[in-house]
mmCIF file of C-alpha atoms and ligand atoms in Angstrom:
data_model
loop_
_atom_site.group_PDB
_atom_site.id
_atom_site.type_symbol
_atom_site.label_atom_id
_atom_site.label_comp_id
_atom_site.label_asym_id
_atom_site.label_seq_id
_atom_site.Cartn_x
_atom_site.Cartn_y
_atom_site.Cartn_z
ATOM 1 C CA UNK Q 35 23.658 29.976 -63.695
ATOM 2 C CA UNK Q 36 21.380 28.030 -60.871
ATOM 3 C CA UNK Q 37 22.609 28.592 -57.156
ATOM 4 C CA UNK Q 38 24.081 24.847 -56.578
ATOM 5 C CA UNK Q 39 22.948 22.937 -53.275
ATOM 6 C CA UNK Q 40 26.247 20.731 -53.381
ATOM 7 C CA UNK Q 41 28.738 23.995 -52.902
ATOM 8 C CA UNK Q 42 26.310 25.763 -50.245
ATOM 9 C CA UNK Q 43 26.080 22.298 -48.657
ATOM 10 C CA UNK Q 44 30.105 22.006 -48.733
ATOM 11 C CA UNK Q 45 30.539 25.253 -47.344
ATOM 12 C CA UNK Q 46 28.338 24.666 -44.348
ATOM 13 C CA UNK Q 47 30.033 21.288 -43.355
ATOM 14 C CA UNK Q 48 33.235 23.032 -43.249
ATOM 15 C CA UNK Q 49 31.836 25.006 -40.593
ATOM 16 C CA UNK Q 50 32.289 23.211 -37.116
ATOM 17 C CA UNK Q 51 29.125 23.818 -35.621
ATOM 18 C CA UNK Q 52 28.839 21.199 -32.803
ATOM 19 C CA UNK Q 53 26.300 22.758 -30.065
ATOM 20 C CA UNK Q 54 26.746 25.274 -29.098
ATOM 21 C CA UNK Q 55 29.250 26.404 -31.436
ATOM 22 C CA UNK Q 56 27.966 28.575 -33.975
ATOM 23 C CA UNK Q 57 31.195 27.563 -36.256
ATOM 24 C CA UNK Q 58 30.762 30.018 -39.036
ATOM 25 C CA UNK Q 59 27.530 28.127 -40.670
ATOM 26 C CA UNK Q 60 25.239 31.047 -39.518
ATOM 27 C CA UNK Q 61 27.229 33.468 -40.570
ATOM 28 C CA UNK Q 62 27.709 31.822 -43.656
ATOM 29 C CA UNK Q 63 24.005 31.900 -44.683
ATOM 30 C CA UNK Q 64 24.058 35.657 -43.464
ATOM 31 C CA UNK Q 65 26.279 36.568 -46.101
ATOM 32 C CA UNK Q 66 24.899 34.560 -48.734
ATOM 33 C CA UNK Q 67 20.866 35.253 -48.024
ATOM 34 C CA UNK Q 68 21.785 39.002 -47.543
ATOM 35 C CA UNK Q 69 23.332 39.245 -50.970
ATOM 36 C CA UNK Q 70 20.404 37.803 -52.066
ATOM 37 C CA UNK Q 71 18.092 40.656 -50.735
ATOM 38 C CA UNK Q 72 16.892 39.104 -47.771
ATOM 39 C CA UNK Q 73 16.917 41.088 -44.454
ATOM 40 C CA UNK Q 74 18.460 38.898 -41.973
ATOM 41 C CA UNK Q 75 18.778 38.837 -38.281
ATOM 42 C CA UNK Q 76 20.932 37.627 -35.933
ATOM 43 C CA UNK Q 77 20.138 36.757 -32.252
ATOM 44 C CA UNK Q 78 21.717 35.395 -29.095
ATOM 45 C CA UNK Q 79 19.768 33.797 -26.396
ATOM 46 C CA UNK Q 80 21.167 32.522 -23.318
ATOM 47 C CA UNK Q 81 20.032 31.702 -19.783
ATOM 48 C CA UNK Q 82 21.383 30.579 -16.461
ATOM 49 C CA UNK Q 83 23.169 27.519 -16.553
ATOM 50 C CA UNK Q 84 22.934 26.982 -20.895
ATOM 51 C CA UNK Q 85 25.262 27.893 -23.326
ATOM 52 C CA UNK Q 86 24.402 30.906 -25.370
ATOM 53 C CA UNK Q 87 23.535 30.107 -28.715
ATOM 54 C CA UNK Q 88 23.355 32.170 -31.996
ATOM 55 C CA UNK Q 89 20.620 32.267 -34.196
ATOM 56 C CA UNK Q 90 19.113 33.531 -37.795
ATOM 57 C CA UNK Q 91 16.042 34.632 -38.983
ATOM 58 C CA UNK Q 92 15.802 35.886 -42.427
ATOM 59 C CA UNK Q 93 13.055 37.449 -44.763
ATOM 60 C CA UNK Q 94 12.565 38.372 -48.027
ATOM 61 C CA UNK Q 95 9.221 40.287 -49.050
ATOM 62 C CA UNK Q 96 6.927 42.166 -46.669
ATOM 63 C CA UNK Q 97 3.577 40.550 -47.710
ATOM 64 C CA UNK Q 98 1.552 37.575 -46.437
ATOM 65 C CA UNK Q 99 1.571 34.769 -47.147
ATOM 66 C CA UNK Q 100 4.949 34.192 -45.638
ATOM 67 C CA UNK Q 101 6.482 30.731 -46.319
ATOM 68 C CA UNK Q 102 9.229 29.995 -43.810
ATOM 69 C CA UNK Q 103 11.881 27.060 -43.874
ATOM 70 C CA UNK Q 104 13.153 25.807 -40.614
ATOM 71 C CA UNK Q 105 16.141 23.961 -39.473
ATOM 72 C CA UNK Q 106 19.213 23.643 -37.310
ATOM 73 C CA UNK Q 107 22.914 24.204 -38.105
ATOM 74 C CA UNK Q 108 24.284 22.626 -35.356
ATOM 75 C CA UNK Q 109 25.543 19.205 -35.368
ATOM 76 C CA UNK Q 110 26.001 16.253 -32.925
ATOM 77 C CA UNK Q 111 29.938 15.648 -31.874
ATOM 78 C CA UNK Q 112 31.726 13.389 -34.652
ATOM 79 C CA UNK Q 113 33.199 11.043 -32.377
ATOM 80 C CA UNK Q 114 36.802 9.610 -33.132
ATOM 81 C CA UNK Q 115 37.589 11.580 -36.222
ATOM 82 C CA UNK Q 116 39.852 8.721 -37.274
ATOM 83 C CA UNK Q 117 36.960 6.366 -37.797
ATOM 84 C CA UNK Q 118 35.504 8.447 -40.652
ATOM 85 C CA UNK Q 119 36.707 7.628 -44.143
ATOM 86 C CA UNK Q 120 36.940 11.533 -44.802
ATOM 87 C CA UNK Q 121 37.363 14.108 -42.075
ATOM 88 C CA UNK Q 122 33.863 14.690 -40.515
ATOM 89 C CA UNK Q 123 34.476 18.761 -41.379
ATOM 90 C CA UNK Q 124 35.885 18.570 -44.890
ATOM 91 C CA UNK Q 125 33.141 18.209 -47.264
ATOM 92 C CA UNK Q 126 34.529 15.832 -48.881
ATOM 93 C CA UNK Q 127 32.770 14.612 -52.277
ATOM 94 C CA UNK Q 128 33.740 11.152 -53.129
ATOM 95 C CA UNK Q 129 32.087 8.505 -55.728
ATOM 96 C CA UNK Q 130 28.978 10.787 -55.773
ATOM 97 C CA UNK Q 131 28.578 11.029 -52.131
ATOM 98 C CA UNK Q 132 28.934 14.152 -49.902
ATOM 99 C CA UNK Q 133 30.788 13.466 -46.413
ATOM 100 C CA UNK Q 134 30.419 14.980 -43.409
ATOM 101 C CA UNK Q 135 28.676 15.665 -40.212
ATOM 102 C CA UNK Q 136 25.287 17.428 -40.814
ATOM 103 C CA UNK Q 137 25.528 16.099 -44.522
ATOM 104 C CA UNK Q 138 21.691 14.406 -43.836
ATOM 105 C CA UNK Q 139 20.833 16.358 -40.296
ATOM 106 C CA UNK Q 140 20.891 18.761 -41.383
ATOM 107 C CA UNK Q 141 22.826 21.221 -43.458
ATOM 108 C CA UNK Q 142 22.226 19.209 -46.539
ATOM 109 C CA UNK Q 143 18.702 20.179 -46.261
ATOM 110 C CA UNK Q 144 19.254 23.729 -45.328
ATOM 111 C CA UNK Q 145 21.630 23.999 -48.684
ATOM 112 C CA UNK Q 146 18.808 22.675 -50.511
ATOM 113 C CA UNK Q 147 16.385 24.964 -49.417
ATOM 114 C CA UNK Q 148 18.711 28.180 -49.978
ATOM 115 C CA UNK Q 149 19.494 27.104 -53.315
ATOM 116 C CA UNK Q 150 15.837 26.729 -54.283
ATOM 117 C CA UNK Q 151 14.849 29.651 -52.917
ATOM 118 C CA UNK Q 152 17.505 31.935 -54.546
ATOM 119 C CA UNK Q 153 16.822 30.171 -57.911
ATOM 120 C CA UNK Q 154 13.173 31.073 -57.520
ATOM 121 C CA UNK Q 155 14.156 34.409 -56.670
ATOM 122 C CA UNK Q 156 16.499 34.575 -59.721
ATOM 123 C CA UNK Q 157 13.812 33.545 -62.052
ATOM 124 C CA UNK Q 158 11.139 35.594 -60.533
ATOM 125 C CA UNK Q 159 13.005 39.212 -60.467
ATOM 126 C CA UNK Q 160 14.624 39.089 -57.221
ATOM 127 C CA UNK Q 161 11.557 39.158 -54.827
ATOM 128 C CA UNK Q 162 8.560 36.538 -54.056
ATOM 129 C CA UNK Q 163 5.781 37.689 -56.568
ATOM 130 C CA UNK Q 164 3.423 37.844 -53.767
ATOM 131 C CA UNK Q 165 4.139 36.722 -50.283
ATOM 132 C CA UNK Q 166 7.306 36.372 -48.574
ATOM 133 C CA UNK Q 167 10.017 33.656 -48.274
ATOM 134 C CA UNK Q 168 11.889 33.162 -44.577
ATOM 135 C CA UNK Q 169 14.214 31.170 -42.870
ATOM 136 C CA UNK Q 170 14.321 30.516 -39.164
ATOM 137 C CA UNK Q 171 17.799 28.538 -38.281
ATOM 138 C CA UNK Q 172 18.966 27.924 -34.918
ATOM 139 C CA UNK Q 173 22.070 26.569 -33.571
ATOM 140 C CA UNK Q 174 20.216 24.581 -30.965
ATOM 141 C CA UNK Q 175 18.336 21.772 -31.890
ATOM 142 C CA UNK Q 176 20.840 18.627 -31.193
ATOM 143 C CA UNK Q 177 21.086 19.475 -27.571
ATOM 144 C CA UNK Q 178 19.071 20.935 -25.111
ATOM 145 C CA UNK Q 179 17.145 23.184 -27.225
ATOM 146 C CA UNK Q 180 16.311 25.882 -24.662
ATOM 147 C CA UNK Q 181 17.926 28.903 -26.445
ATOM 148 C CA UNK Q 182 17.019 28.055 -29.848
ATOM 149 C CA UNK Q 183 13.658 27.766 -31.864
ATOM 150 C CA UNK Q 184 11.616 28.094 -29.162
ATOM 151 C CA UNK Q 185 12.993 31.522 -27.975
ATOM 152 C CA UNK Q 186 13.585 32.687 -32.047
ATOM 153 C CA UNK Q 187 9.646 31.953 -32.494
ATOM 154 C CA UNK Q 188 8.973 34.485 -29.331
ATOM 155 C CA UNK Q 189 11.221 36.744 -30.696
ATOM 156 C CA UNK Q 190 9.735 36.776 -34.188
ATOM 157 C CA UNK Q 191 6.452 37.328 -33.047
ATOM 158 C CA UNK Q 192 7.645 40.256 -30.631
ATOM 159 C CA UNK Q 193 8.668 42.002 -33.688
ATOM 160 C CA UNK Q 194 5.403 41.316 -35.354
ATOM 161 C CA UNK Q 195 6.565 38.352 -37.458
ATOM 162 C CA UNK Q 196 3.441 35.802 -38.509
ATOM 163 C CA UNK Q 197 3.976 32.897 -40.344
ATOM 164 C CA UNK Q 198 1.550 31.332 -42.846
ATOM 165 C CA UNK Q 199 3.181 27.834 -43.672
ATOM 166 C CA UNK Q 200 6.223 26.013 -42.414
ATOM 167 C CA UNK Q 201 8.751 23.163 -43.920
ATOM 168 C CA UNK Q 202 10.876 22.042 -41.242
ATOM 169 C CA UNK Q 203 13.847 20.539 -43.270
ATOM 170 C CA UNK Q 204 14.935 17.372 -41.133
ATOM 171 C CA UNK Q 205 15.484 14.712 -42.675
ATOM 172 C CA UNK Q 206 12.065 12.972 -42.914
ATOM 173 C CA UNK Q 207 12.539 10.398 -45.910
ATOM 174 C CA UNK Q 208 13.141 6.536 -44.716
ATOM 175 C CA UNK Q 209 14.496 4.683 -47.709
ATOM 176 C CA UNK Q 210 13.972 6.892 -50.732
ATOM 177 C CA UNK Q 211 13.918 10.735 -50.988
ATOM 178 C CA UNK Q 212 10.084 11.772 -50.860
ATOM 179 C CA UNK Q 213 8.782 8.282 -49.710
ATOM 180 C CA UNK Q 214 7.806 9.744 -46.369
ATOM 181 C CA UNK Q 215 6.753 13.492 -45.014
ATOM 182 C CA UNK Q 216 5.946 13.897 -41.172
ATOM 183 C CA UNK Q 217 2.767 15.291 -40.334
ATOM 184 C CA UNK Q 218 3.095 15.474 -36.432
ATOM 185 C CA UNK Q 219 5.173 14.130 -34.088
ATOM 186 C CA UNK Q 220 4.413 11.720 -30.351
ATOM 187 C CA UNK Q 221 4.664 13.976 -27.066
ATOM 188 C CA UNK Q 222 7.661 12.817 -24.769
ATOM 189 C CA UNK Q 223 6.902 12.783 -21.160
ATOM 190 C CA UNK Q 224 9.245 11.910 -18.606
ATOM 191 C CA UNK Q 225 8.762 10.721 -14.813
ATOM 192 C CA UNK Q 226 10.213 9.004 -11.838
ATOM 193 C CA UNK Q 227 8.532 6.546 -9.439
ATOM 194 C CA UNK Q 228 9.792 6.703 -5.972
ATOM 195 C CA UNK Q 229 9.163 4.108 -3.722
ATOM 196 C CA UNK Q 230 9.592 4.425 -0.033
ATOM 197 C CA UNK Q 231 10.440 1.661 2.667
ATOM 198 C CA UNK Q 232 12.415 1.401 5.644
ATOM 199 C CA UNK Q 233 16.089 0.461 5.633
ATOM 200 C CA UNK Q 234 17.258 -2.247 7.710
ATOM 201 C CA UNK Q 235 19.911 -5.482 8.079
ATOM 202 C CA UNK Q 236 18.933 -8.129 5.198
ATOM 203 C CA UNK Q 237 19.312 -10.496 7.862
ATOM 204 C CA UNK Q 238 16.341 -9.115 9.712
ATOM 205 C CA UNK Q 239 13.785 -8.434 7.261
ATOM 206 C CA UNK Q 240 11.019 -8.235 9.125
ATOM 207 C CA UNK Q 241 12.302 -5.210 10.943
ATOM 208 C CA UNK Q 242 12.626 -3.435 7.620
ATOM 209 C CA UNK Q 243 10.756 -2.868 4.875
ATOM 210 C CA UNK Q 244 12.584 -3.283 1.011
ATOM 211 C CA UNK Q 245 11.177 -0.782 -1.313
ATOM 212 C CA UNK Q 246 12.008 -2.997 -4.098
ATOM 213 C CA UNK Q 247 9.486 -5.271 -3.667
ATOM 214 C CA UNK Q 248 6.702 -2.608 -4.156
ATOM 215 C CA UNK Q 249 9.040 -0.887 -7.041
ATOM 216 C CA UNK Q 250 8.360 -4.035 -8.878
ATOM 217 C CA UNK Q 251 5.002 -4.421 -8.262
ATOM 218 C CA UNK Q 252 4.467 -0.808 -9.485
ATOM 219 C CA UNK Q 253 6.537 -1.256 -12.403
ATOM 220 C CA UNK Q 254 4.642 -4.157 -13.708
ATOM 221 C CA UNK Q 255 1.361 -2.546 -13.227
ATOM 222 C CA UNK Q 256 2.535 0.417 -15.167
ATOM 223 C CA UNK Q 257 3.336 -1.427 -18.236
ATOM 224 C CA UNK Q 258 -0.350 -2.358 -19.060
ATOM 225 C CA UNK Q 259 -0.879 -0.581 -22.772
ATOM 226 C CA UNK Q 260 -1.874 2.928 -22.433
ATOM 227 C CA UNK Q 261 -3.690 2.925 -26.044
ATOM 228 C CA UNK Q 262 -4.551 0.858 -28.788
ATOM 229 C CA UNK Q 263 -3.027 3.912 -31.480
ATOM 230 C CA UNK Q 264 -5.073 6.143 -32.963
ATOM 231 C CA UNK Q 265 -6.198 7.492 -36.616
ATOM 232 C CA UNK Q 266 -2.640 8.916 -37.614
ATOM 233 C CA UNK Q 267 -0.269 7.600 -34.612
ATOM 234 C CA UNK Q 268 0.972 4.587 -33.397
ATOM 235 C CA UNK Q 269 0.009 3.135 -29.901
ATOM 236 C CA UNK Q 270 1.696 5.384 -26.938
ATOM 237 C CA UNK Q 271 4.442 3.762 -24.887
ATOM 238 C CA UNK Q 272 6.103 3.687 -21.661
ATOM 239 C CA UNK Q 273 9.225 2.243 -21.345
ATOM 240 C CA UNK Q 274 11.228 2.190 -18.308
ATOM 241 C CA UNK Q 275 14.788 3.546 -18.684
ATOM 242 C CA UNK Q 276 16.569 2.928 -15.381
ATOM 243 C CA UNK Q 277 15.932 1.258 -11.797
ATOM 244 C CA UNK Q 278 18.032 2.996 -9.113
ATOM 245 C CA UNK Q 279 18.447 1.794 -5.637
ATOM 246 C CA UNK Q 280 22.305 2.902 -5.136
ATOM 247 C CA UNK Q 281 22.852 0.550 -2.626
ATOM 248 C CA UNK Q 282 26.842 -0.186 -2.485
ATOM 249 C CA UNK Q 283 26.548 -2.710 0.217
ATOM 250 C CA UNK Q 284 25.193 -6.863 0.242
ATOM 251 C CA UNK Q 285 23.651 -6.760 3.746
ATOM 252 C CA UNK Q 286 21.660 -3.900 3.418
ATOM 253 C CA UNK Q 287 17.954 -3.362 2.816
ATOM 254 C CA UNK Q 288 17.543 -0.065 1.087
ATOM 255 C CA UNK Q 289 15.076 2.605 2.386
ATOM 256 C CA UNK Q 290 14.237 4.167 -1.236
ATOM 257 C CA UNK Q 291 13.766 2.476 -4.523
ATOM 258 C CA UNK Q 292 13.688 5.016 -7.698
ATOM 259 C CA UNK Q 293 12.384 4.007 -11.488
ATOM 260 C CA UNK Q 294 12.614 6.303 -14.501
ATOM 261 C CA UNK Q 295 10.356 6.240 -17.383
ATOM 262 C CA UNK Q 296 9.796 7.952 -20.625
ATOM 263 C CA UNK Q 297 6.499 7.973 -22.331
ATOM 264 C CA UNK Q 298 5.876 8.342 -26.120
ATOM 265 C CA UNK Q 299 2.244 9.274 -26.308
ATOM 266 C CA UNK Q 300 -0.190 9.777 -29.319
ATOM 267 C CA UNK Q 301 -3.115 12.378 -29.740
ATOM 268 C CA UNK Q 302 -5.259 10.305 -27.175
ATOM 269 C CA UNK Q 303 -3.658 11.761 -24.219
ATOM 270 C CA UNK Q 304 -2.407 14.998 -22.837
ATOM 271 C CA UNK Q 305 0.086 15.289 -20.512
ATOM 272 C CA UNK Q 306 -2.329 16.034 -17.668
ATOM 273 C CA UNK Q 307 -4.154 13.169 -18.459
ATOM 274 C CA UNK Q 308 -1.512 10.762 -18.808
ATOM 275 C CA UNK Q 309 0.152 11.798 -15.542
ATOM 276 C CA UNK Q 310 -3.816 10.860 -14.416
ATOM 277 C CA UNK Q 311 -3.850 7.460 -15.909
ATOM 278 C CA UNK Q 312 -0.448 6.354 -14.371
ATOM 279 C CA UNK Q 313 -0.964 7.728 -10.792
ATOM 280 C CA UNK Q 314 -4.617 5.881 -10.672
ATOM 281 C CA UNK Q 315 -2.993 2.458 -12.005
ATOM 282 C CA UNK Q 316 -0.208 2.987 -9.686
ATOM 283 C CA UNK Q 317 -2.725 3.650 -6.969
ATOM 284 C CA UNK Q 318 -4.772 0.563 -8.134
ATOM 285 C CA UNK Q 319 -1.747 -1.587 -7.806
ATOM 286 C CA UNK Q 320 -0.424 -0.576 -4.460
ATOM 287 C CA UNK Q 321 -3.725 -1.062 -2.821
ATOM 288 C CA UNK Q 322 -2.688 1.029 0.261
ATOM 289 C CA UNK Q 323 0.230 -1.053 0.969
ATOM 290 C CA UNK Q 324 2.924 0.439 -1.131
ATOM 291 C CA UNK Q 325 4.356 4.098 -0.193
ATOM 292 C CA UNK Q 326 5.095 6.123 -3.580
ATOM 293 C CA UNK Q 327 5.455 9.215 -5.186
ATOM 294 C CA UNK Q 328 5.521 10.452 -8.937
ATOM 295 C CA UNK Q 329 7.975 13.221 -9.505
ATOM 296 C CA UNK Q 330 7.263 14.727 -13.146
ATOM 297 C CA UNK Q 331 9.906 17.080 -14.865
ATOM 298 C CA UNK Q 332 7.959 19.485 -17.022
ATOM 299 C CA UNK Q 333 7.951 18.735 -20.555
ATOM 300 C CA UNK Q 334 7.879 21.084 -23.576
ATOM 301 C CA UNK Q 335 7.361 17.975 -25.952
ATOM 302 C CA UNK Q 336 3.778 17.475 -26.550
ATOM 303 C CA UNK Q 337 1.966 15.528 -29.298
ATOM 304 C CA UNK Q 338 0.824 17.395 -32.359
ATOM 305 C CA UNK Q 339 -0.755 16.565 -35.873
ATOM 306 C CA UNK Q 340 -0.554 19.037 -39.018
ATOM 307 C CA UNK Q 341 -4.482 18.188 -40.282
ATOM 308 C CA UNK Q 342 -4.144 17.318 -44.186
ATOM 309 C CA UNK Q 343 -5.238 20.129 -46.124
ATOM 310 C CA UNK Q 344 -4.219 22.393 -49.131
ATOM 311 C CA UNK Q 345 -0.456 23.360 -47.874
ATOM 312 C CA UNK Q 346 -0.139 19.033 -47.540
ATOM 313 C CA UNK Q 347 -1.701 18.106 -50.544
ATOM 314 C CA UNK Q 348 0.802 20.944 -52.184
ATOM 315 C CA UNK Q 349 3.780 19.360 -50.944
ATOM 316 C CA UNK Q 350 3.018 15.591 -51.611
ATOM 317 C CA UNK Q 351 2.110 17.105 -55.352
ATOM 318 C CA UNK Q 352 5.321 18.746 -55.826
ATOM 319 C CA UNK Q 353 7.502 15.501 -54.096
ATOM 320 C CA UNK Q 354 5.413 13.635 -56.549
ATOM 321 C CA UNK Q 355 6.168 15.509 -59.653
ATOM 322 C CA UNK Q 356 9.838 15.310 -59.154
ATOM 323 C CA UNK Q 357 10.628 12.004 -57.502
ATOM 324 C CA UNK Q 358 7.274 10.157 -59.016
ATOM 325 C CA UNK Q 359 6.616 8.849 -55.142
ATOM 326 C CA UNK Q 360 3.786 9.449 -53.080
ATOM 327 C CA UNK Q 361 5.025 10.028 -49.870
ATOM 328 C CA UNK Q 362 3.282 8.482 -47.014
ATOM 329 C CA UNK Q 363 2.262 10.662 -44.052
ATOM 330 C CA UNK Q 364 4.037 9.835 -40.943
ATOM 331 C CA UNK Q 365 3.887 10.806 -37.113
ATOM 332 C CA UNK Q 366 6.946 8.385 -36.170
ATOM 333 C CA UNK Q 367 10.265 9.348 -34.281
ATOM 334 C CA UNK Q 368 11.485 11.538 -31.639
ATOM 335 C CA UNK Q 369 10.671 15.191 -31.492
ATOM 336 C CA UNK Q 370 11.694 17.911 -33.481
ATOM 337 C CA UNK Q 371 11.515 21.735 -33.138
ATOM 338 C CA UNK Q 372 8.237 20.903 -35.529
ATOM 339 C CA UNK Q 373 6.532 20.817 -31.343
ATOM 340 C CA UNK Q 374 7.406 24.209 -31.003
ATOM 341 C CA UNK Q 375 6.236 25.816 -34.706
ATOM 342 C CA UNK Q 376 2.971 24.163 -34.478
ATOM 343 C CA UNK Q 377 2.169 26.604 -32.030
ATOM 344 C CA UNK Q 378 2.489 29.434 -34.775
ATOM 345 C CA UNK Q 379 1.322 28.111 -38.338
ATOM 346 C CA UNK Q 380 0.997 24.267 -39.477
ATOM 347 C CA UNK Q 381 4.054 22.378 -40.145
ATOM 348 C CA UNK Q 382 5.642 19.732 -41.985
ATOM 349 C CA UNK Q 383 8.673 17.979 -41.971
ATOM 350 C CA UNK Q 384 10.078 16.591 -45.110
ATOM 351 C CA UNK Q 385 13.874 16.596 -46.109
ATOM 352 C CA UNK Q 386 16.568 13.847 -47.086
ATOM 353 C CA UNK Q 387 16.921 10.335 -46.257
ATOM 354 C CA UNK Q 388 18.043 9.866 -42.608
ATOM 355 C CA UNK Q 389 19.680 6.847 -42.441
ATOM 356 C CA UNK Q 390 23.205 7.733 -41.746
ATOM 357 C CA UNK Q 391 22.273 11.051 -39.518
ATOM 358 C CA UNK Q 392 24.437 11.021 -36.271
ATOM 359 C CA UNK Q 393 26.476 8.433 -37.835
ATOM 360 C CA UNK Q 394 30.177 7.929 -38.946
ATOM 361 C CA UNK Q 395 30.376 8.519 -42.462
ATOM 362 C CA UNK Q 396 27.256 10.499 -42.507
ATOM 363 C CA UNK Q 397 26.738 11.105 -46.234
ATOM 364 C CA UNK Q 398 24.548 11.894 -48.809
ATOM 365 C CA UNK Q 399 24.700 10.913 -52.567
ATOM 366 C CA UNK Q 400 24.674 14.644 -54.535
ATOM 367 C CA UNK Q 401 21.977 13.197 -56.803
ATOM 368 C CA UNK Q 402 19.681 13.538 -53.608
ATOM 369 C CA UNK Q 403 20.652 17.157 -53.084
ATOM 370 C CA UNK Q 404 19.925 17.688 -56.737
ATOM 371 C CA UNK Q 405 16.546 16.222 -56.251
ATOM 372 C CA UNK Q 406 15.639 17.914 -52.877
ATOM 373 C CA UNK Q 407 16.175 20.949 -54.631
ATOM 374 C CA UNK Q 408 14.288 20.511 -57.260
ATOM 375 C CA UNK Q 409 11.258 19.794 -54.879
ATOM 376 C CA UNK Q 410 11.805 22.327 -52.793
ATOM 377 C CA UNK Q 411 11.519 24.801 -55.935
ATOM 378 C CA UNK Q 412 8.719 23.490 -56.961
ATOM 379 C CA UNK Q 413 6.980 23.712 -53.505
ATOM 380 C CA UNK Q 414 7.769 27.526 -53.523
ATOM 381 C CA UNK Q 415 6.634 27.626 -57.123
ATOM 382 C CA UNK Q 416 3.171 26.147 -56.139
ATOM 383 C CA UNK Q 417 2.911 27.939 -52.945
ATOM 384 C CA UNK Q 418 3.341 31.830 -54.657
ATOM 385 C CA UNK Q 419 2.308 30.670 -57.807
HETATM 386 ZN ZN1 ZN A 763 18.329 17.447 -37.424
#
């Protein structure tokens, strides 16, 4: 009997694994994968100031190439349970839809890959014919993502594990399963602009130096376009997210004003080149008259792009075989754990339609789970075929 992705997804949805809770989700996968012959490792990572996080690495086979599927079992909180049509951790099936927090992001995707792998192994003598299949599953993607994939990859590398190609099962599809595959992500860089003035009474502005004037001038200057986009990416964008003076009184000119911003940047930039560009623009606009400084907190979200090649072709062909669709290659959206995986092997993101992710009544059509399982199954077969 073929492995049932809907049953696996239901079981996973019934584990309340809101970050940082493991919720039984990894234990469930451990049992399922061990029974199928995988060697399964569980590792807990921690560091000061963050919650310890449970992670899982499973592998079957010892040969190269090692095809790895990556994902996360943690989910965002459900919010008000009563706002849901079905309880968020019940795994209810109703009208052909499977409901629950994580149905599309991304327990559904994990269930499909597990079902596809188990089905492939059952059909091929319980081991890959050549090569290995691995799963790299974290419990820390939705929150700060410091004790998850980034450390799991380091841990695996220290054990001598190598990866050849990775599918990250995030919900990449936009409107219909198979319409979009993600082959890269923009980088993300945060900054704070601090303008210094001199505090004083609002009735005597000549005795003070209002930093808000300078801040407004610099904000205007920093909003000029950063580029026109590149072959695979939209234009980079700088967005101010907060302007803060922290002044509770009405008759005081503040001594300092701050503005926070985030830049989503494409492959025309690096973090260093962006910082230099922003500081250059501020310097020109300040023209020696505005006292300012930038704060640049560290960012671990660099831009990347997985160049087209045989692996992308293989995945596209598998998607077309099952859905009839020719996926478009996209680099839009927020960051994902692919930003860490790309340092180890080429990575593509492909999974369910993401429209209800993080929403009340998150759900996935049962037929879509079956179709995604067929696509993953086809990818595995072509990869080792
Ligand atoms: Zn996700």
